[in-house]
PDB file of C-alpha atoms in Angstrom:
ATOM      1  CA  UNK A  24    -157.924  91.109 -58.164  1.00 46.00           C
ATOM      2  CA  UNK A  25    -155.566  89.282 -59.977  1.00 47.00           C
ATOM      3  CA  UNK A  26    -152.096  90.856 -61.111  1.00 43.00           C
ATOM      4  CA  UNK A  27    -151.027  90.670 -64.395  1.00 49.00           C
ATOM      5  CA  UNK A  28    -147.364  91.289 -63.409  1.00 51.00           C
ATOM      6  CA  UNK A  29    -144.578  88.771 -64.386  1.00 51.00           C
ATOM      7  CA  UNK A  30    -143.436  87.321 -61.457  1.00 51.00           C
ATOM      8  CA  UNK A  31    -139.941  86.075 -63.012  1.00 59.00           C
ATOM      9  CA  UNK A  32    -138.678  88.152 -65.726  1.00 66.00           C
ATOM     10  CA  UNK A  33    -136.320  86.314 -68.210  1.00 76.00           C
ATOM     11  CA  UNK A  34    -133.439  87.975 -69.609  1.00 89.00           C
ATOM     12  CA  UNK A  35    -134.402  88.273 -72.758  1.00 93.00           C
ATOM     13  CA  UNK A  36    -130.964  89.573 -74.345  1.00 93.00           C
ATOM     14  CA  UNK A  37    -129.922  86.121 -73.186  1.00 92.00           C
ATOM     15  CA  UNK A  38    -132.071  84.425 -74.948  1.00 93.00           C
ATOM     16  CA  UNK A  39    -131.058  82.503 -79.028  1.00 92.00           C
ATOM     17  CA  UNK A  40    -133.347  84.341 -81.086  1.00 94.00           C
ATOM     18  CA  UNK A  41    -133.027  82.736 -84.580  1.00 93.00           C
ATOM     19  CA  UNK A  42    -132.085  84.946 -87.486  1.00 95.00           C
ATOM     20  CA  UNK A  43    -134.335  83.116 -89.778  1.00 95.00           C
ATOM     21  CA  UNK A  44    -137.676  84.366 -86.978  1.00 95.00           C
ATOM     22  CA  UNK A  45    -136.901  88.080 -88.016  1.00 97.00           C
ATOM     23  CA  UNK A  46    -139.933  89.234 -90.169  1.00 96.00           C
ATOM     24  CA  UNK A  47    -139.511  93.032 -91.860  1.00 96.00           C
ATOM     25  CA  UNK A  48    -142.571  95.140 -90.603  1.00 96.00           C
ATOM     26  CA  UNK A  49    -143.944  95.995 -93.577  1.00 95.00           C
ATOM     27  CA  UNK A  50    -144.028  99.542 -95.105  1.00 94.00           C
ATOM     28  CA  UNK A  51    -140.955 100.463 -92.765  1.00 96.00           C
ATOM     29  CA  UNK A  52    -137.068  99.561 -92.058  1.00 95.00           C
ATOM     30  CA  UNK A  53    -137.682  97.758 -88.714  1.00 98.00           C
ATOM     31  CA  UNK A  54    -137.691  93.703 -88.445  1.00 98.00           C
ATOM     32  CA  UNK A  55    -139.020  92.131 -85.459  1.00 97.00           C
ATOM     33  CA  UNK A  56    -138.698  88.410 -84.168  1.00 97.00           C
ATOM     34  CA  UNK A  57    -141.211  87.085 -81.011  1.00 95.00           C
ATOM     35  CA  UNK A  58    -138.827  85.712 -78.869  1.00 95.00           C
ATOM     36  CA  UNK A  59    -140.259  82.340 -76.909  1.00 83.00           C
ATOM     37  CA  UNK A  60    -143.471  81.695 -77.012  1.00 79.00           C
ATOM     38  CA  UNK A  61    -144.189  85.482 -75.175  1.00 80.00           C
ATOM     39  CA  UNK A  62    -145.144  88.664 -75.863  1.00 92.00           C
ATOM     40  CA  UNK A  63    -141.493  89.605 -75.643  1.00 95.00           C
ATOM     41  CA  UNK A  64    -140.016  90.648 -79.132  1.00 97.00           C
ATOM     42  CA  UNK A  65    -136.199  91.349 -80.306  1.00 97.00           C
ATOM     43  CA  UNK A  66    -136.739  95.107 -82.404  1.00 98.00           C
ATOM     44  CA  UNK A  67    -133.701  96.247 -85.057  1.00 97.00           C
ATOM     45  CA  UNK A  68    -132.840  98.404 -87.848  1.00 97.00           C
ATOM     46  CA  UNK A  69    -132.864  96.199 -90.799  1.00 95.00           C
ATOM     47  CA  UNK A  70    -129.844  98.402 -92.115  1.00 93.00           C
ATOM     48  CA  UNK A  71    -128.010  98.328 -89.142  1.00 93.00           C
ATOM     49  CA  UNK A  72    -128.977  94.500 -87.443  1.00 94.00           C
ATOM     50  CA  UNK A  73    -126.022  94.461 -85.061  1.00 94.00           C
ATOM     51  CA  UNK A  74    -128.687  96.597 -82.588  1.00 95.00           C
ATOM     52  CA  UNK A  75    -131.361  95.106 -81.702  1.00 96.00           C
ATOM     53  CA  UNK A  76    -133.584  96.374 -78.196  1.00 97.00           C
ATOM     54  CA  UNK A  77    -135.652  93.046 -76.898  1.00 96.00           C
ATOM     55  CA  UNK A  78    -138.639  94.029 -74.771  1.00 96.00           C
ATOM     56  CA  UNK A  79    -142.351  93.324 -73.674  1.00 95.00           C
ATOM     57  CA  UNK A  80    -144.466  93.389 -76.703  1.00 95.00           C
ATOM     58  CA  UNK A  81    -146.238  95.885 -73.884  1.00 96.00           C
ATOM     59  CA  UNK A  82    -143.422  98.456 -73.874  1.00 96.00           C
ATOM     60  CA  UNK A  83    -143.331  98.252 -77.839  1.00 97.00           C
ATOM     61  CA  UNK A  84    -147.226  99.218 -77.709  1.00 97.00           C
ATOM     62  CA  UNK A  85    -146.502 102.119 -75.351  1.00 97.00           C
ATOM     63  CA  UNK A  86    -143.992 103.814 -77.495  1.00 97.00           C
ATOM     64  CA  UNK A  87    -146.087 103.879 -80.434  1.00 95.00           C
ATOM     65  CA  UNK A  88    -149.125 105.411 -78.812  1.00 95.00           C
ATOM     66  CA  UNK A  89    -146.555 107.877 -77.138  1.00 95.00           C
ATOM     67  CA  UNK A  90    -144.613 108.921 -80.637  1.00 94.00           C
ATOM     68  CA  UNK A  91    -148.193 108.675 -81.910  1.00 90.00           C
ATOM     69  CA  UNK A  92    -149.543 111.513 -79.894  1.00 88.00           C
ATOM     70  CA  UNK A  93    -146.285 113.741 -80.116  1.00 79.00           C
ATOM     71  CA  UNK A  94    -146.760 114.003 -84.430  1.00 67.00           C
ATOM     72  CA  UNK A  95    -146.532 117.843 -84.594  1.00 60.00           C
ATOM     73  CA  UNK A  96    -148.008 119.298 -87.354  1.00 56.00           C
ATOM     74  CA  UNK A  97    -145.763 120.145 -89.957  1.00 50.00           C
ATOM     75  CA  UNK A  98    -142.754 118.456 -88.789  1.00 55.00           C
ATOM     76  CA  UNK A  99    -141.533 115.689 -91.766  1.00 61.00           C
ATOM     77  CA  UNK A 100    -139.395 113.042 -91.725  1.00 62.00           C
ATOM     78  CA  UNK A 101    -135.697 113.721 -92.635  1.00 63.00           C
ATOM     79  CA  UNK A 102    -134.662 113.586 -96.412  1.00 63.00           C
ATOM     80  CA  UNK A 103    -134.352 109.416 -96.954  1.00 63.00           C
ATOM     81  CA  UNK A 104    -130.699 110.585 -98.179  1.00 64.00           C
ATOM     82  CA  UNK A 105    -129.937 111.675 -94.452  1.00 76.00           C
ATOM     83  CA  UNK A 106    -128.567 109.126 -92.229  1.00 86.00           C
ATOM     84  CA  UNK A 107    -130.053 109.395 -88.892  1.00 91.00           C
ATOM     85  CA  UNK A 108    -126.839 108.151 -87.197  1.00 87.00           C
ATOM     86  CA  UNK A 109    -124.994 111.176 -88.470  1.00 89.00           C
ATOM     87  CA  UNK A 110    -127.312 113.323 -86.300  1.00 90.00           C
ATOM     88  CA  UNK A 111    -125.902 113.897 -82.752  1.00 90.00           C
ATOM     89  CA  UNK A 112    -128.495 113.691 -79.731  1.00 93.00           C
ATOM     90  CA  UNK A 113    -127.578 114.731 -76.420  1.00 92.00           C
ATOM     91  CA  UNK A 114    -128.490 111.915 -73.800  1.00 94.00           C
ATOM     92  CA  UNK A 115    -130.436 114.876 -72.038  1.00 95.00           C
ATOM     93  CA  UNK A 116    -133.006 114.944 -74.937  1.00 94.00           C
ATOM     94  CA  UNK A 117    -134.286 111.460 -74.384  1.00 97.00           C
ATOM     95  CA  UNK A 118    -137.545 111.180 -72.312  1.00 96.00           C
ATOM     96  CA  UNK A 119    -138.432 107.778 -70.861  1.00 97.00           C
ATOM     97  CA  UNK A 120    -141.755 106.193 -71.873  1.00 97.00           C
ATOM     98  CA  UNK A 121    -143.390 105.113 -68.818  1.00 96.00           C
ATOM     99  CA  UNK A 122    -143.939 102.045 -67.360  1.00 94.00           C
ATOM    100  CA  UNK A 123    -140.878 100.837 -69.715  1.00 95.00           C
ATOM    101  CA  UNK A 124    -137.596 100.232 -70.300  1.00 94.00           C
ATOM    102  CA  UNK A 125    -137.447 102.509 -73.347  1.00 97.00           C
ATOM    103  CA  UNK A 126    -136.492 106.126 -74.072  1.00 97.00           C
ATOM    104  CA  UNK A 127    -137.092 108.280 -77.140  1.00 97.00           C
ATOM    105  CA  UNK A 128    -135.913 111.266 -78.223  1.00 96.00           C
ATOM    106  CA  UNK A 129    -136.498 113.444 -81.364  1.00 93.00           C
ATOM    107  CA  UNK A 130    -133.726 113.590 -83.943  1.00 93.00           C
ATOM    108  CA  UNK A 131    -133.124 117.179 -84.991  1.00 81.00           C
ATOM    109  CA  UNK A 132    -136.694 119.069 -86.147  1.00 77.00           C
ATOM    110  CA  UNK A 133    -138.411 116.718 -87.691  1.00 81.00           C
ATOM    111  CA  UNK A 134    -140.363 113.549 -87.004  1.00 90.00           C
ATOM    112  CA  UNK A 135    -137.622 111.077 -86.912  1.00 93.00           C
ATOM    113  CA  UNK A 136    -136.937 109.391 -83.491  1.00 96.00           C
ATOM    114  CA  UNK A 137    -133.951 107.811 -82.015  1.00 97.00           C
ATOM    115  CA  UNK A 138    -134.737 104.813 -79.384  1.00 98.00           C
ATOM    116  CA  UNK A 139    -133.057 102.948 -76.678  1.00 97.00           C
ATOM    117  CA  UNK A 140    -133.346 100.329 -73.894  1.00 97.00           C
ATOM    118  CA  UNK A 141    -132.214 101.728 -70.400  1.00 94.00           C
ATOM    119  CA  UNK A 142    -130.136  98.789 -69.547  1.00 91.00           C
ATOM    120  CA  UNK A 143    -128.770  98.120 -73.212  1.00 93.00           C
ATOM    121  CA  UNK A 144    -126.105  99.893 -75.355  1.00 93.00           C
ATOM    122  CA  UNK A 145    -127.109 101.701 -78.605  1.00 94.00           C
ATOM    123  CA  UNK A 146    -130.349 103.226 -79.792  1.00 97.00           C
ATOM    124  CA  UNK A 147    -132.091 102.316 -83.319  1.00 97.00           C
ATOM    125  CA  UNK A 148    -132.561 105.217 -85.637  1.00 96.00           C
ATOM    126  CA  UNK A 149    -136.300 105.435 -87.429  1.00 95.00           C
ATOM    127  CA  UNK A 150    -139.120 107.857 -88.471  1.00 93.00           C
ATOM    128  CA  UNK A 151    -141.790 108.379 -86.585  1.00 93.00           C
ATOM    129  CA  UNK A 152    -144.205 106.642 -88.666  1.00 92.00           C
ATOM    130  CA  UNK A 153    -142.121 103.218 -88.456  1.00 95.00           C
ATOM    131  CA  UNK A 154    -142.665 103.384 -84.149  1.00 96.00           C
ATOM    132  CA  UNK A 155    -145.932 104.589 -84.615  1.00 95.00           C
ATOM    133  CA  UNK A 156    -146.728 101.163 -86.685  1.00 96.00           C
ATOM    134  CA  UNK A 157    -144.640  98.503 -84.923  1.00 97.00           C
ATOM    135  CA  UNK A 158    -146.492  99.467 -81.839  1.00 95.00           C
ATOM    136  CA  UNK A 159    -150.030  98.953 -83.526  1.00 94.00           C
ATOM    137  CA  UNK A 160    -148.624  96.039 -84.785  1.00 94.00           C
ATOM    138  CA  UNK A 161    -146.974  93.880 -82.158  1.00 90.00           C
TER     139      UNK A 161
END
Protein backbone atom coordinates (compact mmCIF):
# COMPACT_ATOMS: atom_id res chain seq x y z
CA UNK A 1 0.00 0.00 0.00
CA UNK A 2 1.31 3.18 -0.58
CA UNK A 3 0.69 6.21 1.92
CA UNK A 4 -0.49 9.26 0.80
CA UNK A 5 0.81 11.09 3.92
CA UNK A 6 3.24 14.10 3.61
CA UNK A 7 6.28 13.10 4.91
CA UNK A 8 7.66 16.83 5.51
CA UNK A 9 5.07 19.30 6.17
CA UNK A 10 6.04 22.95 5.24
CA UNK A 11 5.02 25.73 7.30
CA UNK A 12 2.83 27.17 5.29
CA UNK A 13 2.18 30.53 7.38
CA UNK A 14 5.84 30.95 6.52
CA UNK A 15 5.52 30.88 3.28
CA UNK A 16 5.27 34.68 0.66
CA UNK A 17 1.97 34.22 -0.67
CA UNK A 18 1.54 37.08 -3.22
CA UNK A 19 -1.37 39.44 -2.79
CA UNK A 20 -1.89 39.68 -6.44
CA UNK A 21 -2.58 35.20 -6.31
CA UNK A 22 -5.76 35.95 -4.11
CA UNK A 23 -8.83 35.12 -6.36
CA UNK A 24 -12.53 36.05 -4.67
CA UNK A 25 -14.59 32.71 -4.63
CA UNK A 26 -17.27 33.67 -6.46
CA UNK A 27 -20.87 34.16 -5.14
CA UNK A 28 -19.32 34.60 -1.51
CA UNK A 29 -16.90 37.00 0.68
CA UNK A 30 -13.98 34.51 0.91
CA UNK A 31 -10.66 34.89 -1.41
CA UNK A 32 -8.35 32.11 -1.66
CA UNK A 33 -4.66 31.97 -3.06
CA UNK A 34 -2.86 28.19 -3.80
CA UNK A 35 0.15 28.60 -2.08
CA UNK A 36 3.31 26.71 -4.00
CA UNK A 37 2.65 24.59 -6.41
CA UNK A 38 0.38 22.28 -3.63
CA UNK A 39 -2.80 21.63 -2.64
CA UNK A 40 -2.16 23.94 0.28
CA UNK A 41 -4.27 27.25 0.05
CA UNK A 42 -4.10 30.67 2.22
CA UNK A 43 -8.32 31.20 3.09
CA UNK A 44 -9.53 35.03 4.30
CA UNK A 45 -12.36 37.26 4.71
CA UNK A 46 -12.16 39.59 1.86
CA UNK A 47 -13.52 42.34 4.38
CA UNK A 48 -11.30 41.60 6.97
CA UNK A 49 -7.76 40.28 4.92
CA UNK A 50 -5.47 40.74 7.92
CA UNK A 51 -6.79 36.84 8.84
CA UNK A 52 -6.09 34.54 6.75
CA UNK A 53 -6.04 30.36 7.93
CA UNK A 54 -3.48 28.47 5.31
CA UNK A 55 -4.19 24.74 5.15
CA UNK A 56 -4.35 21.45 3.01
CA UNK A 57 -6.70 22.02 0.21
CA UNK A 58 -7.81 18.47 2.07
CA UNK A 59 -8.85 20.10 5.36
CA UNK A 60 -10.70 22.93 3.27
CA UNK A 61 -12.74 19.94 1.54
CA UNK A 62 -13.55 18.42 4.93
CA UNK A 63 -15.11 21.44 6.41
CA UNK A 64 -17.41 21.97 3.67
CA UNK A 65 -18.82 18.48 3.56
CA UNK A 66 -19.00 18.80 7.48
CA UNK A 67 -20.95 22.45 7.52
CA UNK A 68 -22.65 20.82 4.53
CA UNK A 69 -24.30 18.07 6.45
CA UNK A 70 -25.04 20.22 9.68
CA UNK A 71 -27.63 22.82 7.36
CA UNK A 72 -30.65 22.56 9.74
CA UNK A 73 -33.72 23.21 8.31
CA UNK A 74 -34.95 26.48 8.88
CA UNK A 75 -31.99 28.05 10.29
CA UNK A 76 -30.93 31.36 7.86
CA UNK A 77 -28.10 33.22 7.58
CA UNK A 78 -27.82 36.38 9.80
CA UNK A 79 -29.31 39.74 8.43
CA UNK A 80 -26.21 40.92 5.83
CA UNK A 81 -26.50 44.19 8.15
CA UNK A 82 -25.16 42.01 11.17
CA UNK A 83 -21.54 41.81 11.60
CA UNK A 84 -20.55 38.42 12.54
CA UNK A 85 -17.59 39.71 14.62
CA UNK A 86 -19.97 41.47 16.94
CA UNK A 87 -21.34 38.02 17.92
CA UNK A 88 -19.47 36.50 20.93
CA UNK A 89 -18.65 32.60 20.75
CA UNK A 90 -17.43 30.82 23.62
CA UNK A 91 -14.19 28.77 22.69
CA UNK A 92 -16.27 25.75 24.19
CA UNK A 93 -18.71 25.92 21.18
CA UNK A 94 -16.14 25.11 18.57
CA UNK A 95 -15.98 21.41 17.45
CA UNK A 96 -12.87 20.26 15.59
CA UNK A 97 -13.30 18.82 12.08
CA UNK A 98 -11.44 15.70 11.97
CA UNK A 99 -8.48 14.74 10.52
CA UNK A 100 -7.69 18.71 10.47
CA UNK A 101 -6.38 21.53 11.82
CA UNK A 102 -9.69 23.41 11.74
CA UNK A 103 -12.56 24.08 14.14
CA UNK A 104 -16.04 25.47 13.52
CA UNK A 105 -18.53 26.63 15.50
CA UNK A 106 -22.06 28.08 14.87
CA UNK A 107 -22.55 31.80 15.34
CA UNK A 108 -25.69 32.45 17.35
CA UNK A 109 -29.01 30.45 15.72
CA UNK A 110 -28.56 30.62 12.46
CA UNK A 111 -26.39 29.21 9.70
CA UNK A 112 -23.46 31.44 9.93
CA UNK A 113 -20.14 29.80 11.06
CA UNK A 114 -17.10 31.13 12.69
CA UNK A 115 -13.67 29.18 11.73
CA UNK A 116 -10.23 28.77 13.00
CA UNK A 117 -6.84 27.01 12.66
CA UNK A 118 -5.74 25.21 15.97
CA UNK A 119 -2.28 26.51 15.90
CA UNK A 120 -3.18 30.10 14.47
CA UNK A 121 -4.75 33.22 16.09
CA UNK A 122 -8.19 34.50 14.92
CA UNK A 123 -11.12 32.80 13.25
CA UNK A 124 -12.83 34.12 9.84
CA UNK A 125 -16.46 34.98 10.13
CA UNK A 126 -18.85 33.53 7.06
CA UNK A 127 -22.26 31.90 6.27
CA UNK A 128 -22.62 28.63 5.91
CA UNK A 129 -23.17 28.60 2.32
CA UNK A 130 -19.66 30.41 1.63
CA UNK A 131 -17.75 27.03 3.58
CA UNK A 132 -20.07 24.86 2.07
CA UNK A 133 -18.73 26.21 -1.54
CA UNK A 134 -15.01 26.85 -0.97
CA UNK A 135 -14.81 23.27 0.04
CA UNK A 136 -16.51 21.99 -3.30
CA UNK A 137 -14.39 24.27 -4.84
CA UNK A 138 -10.77 23.94 -3.80
Amino acid sequence: MVSTQRLFEPDLYAMDVEEATFAQLEGTGLEHAAIADGDDYAVRDKSLPAVEIRRAGDDFRRLGAVIGQRRPGGRAQSPARVDLHDIDVDDDRFELVKGTGLEYAVIGDGDDYAVRDLEHPGDIRRPGDDWRKLGTVL
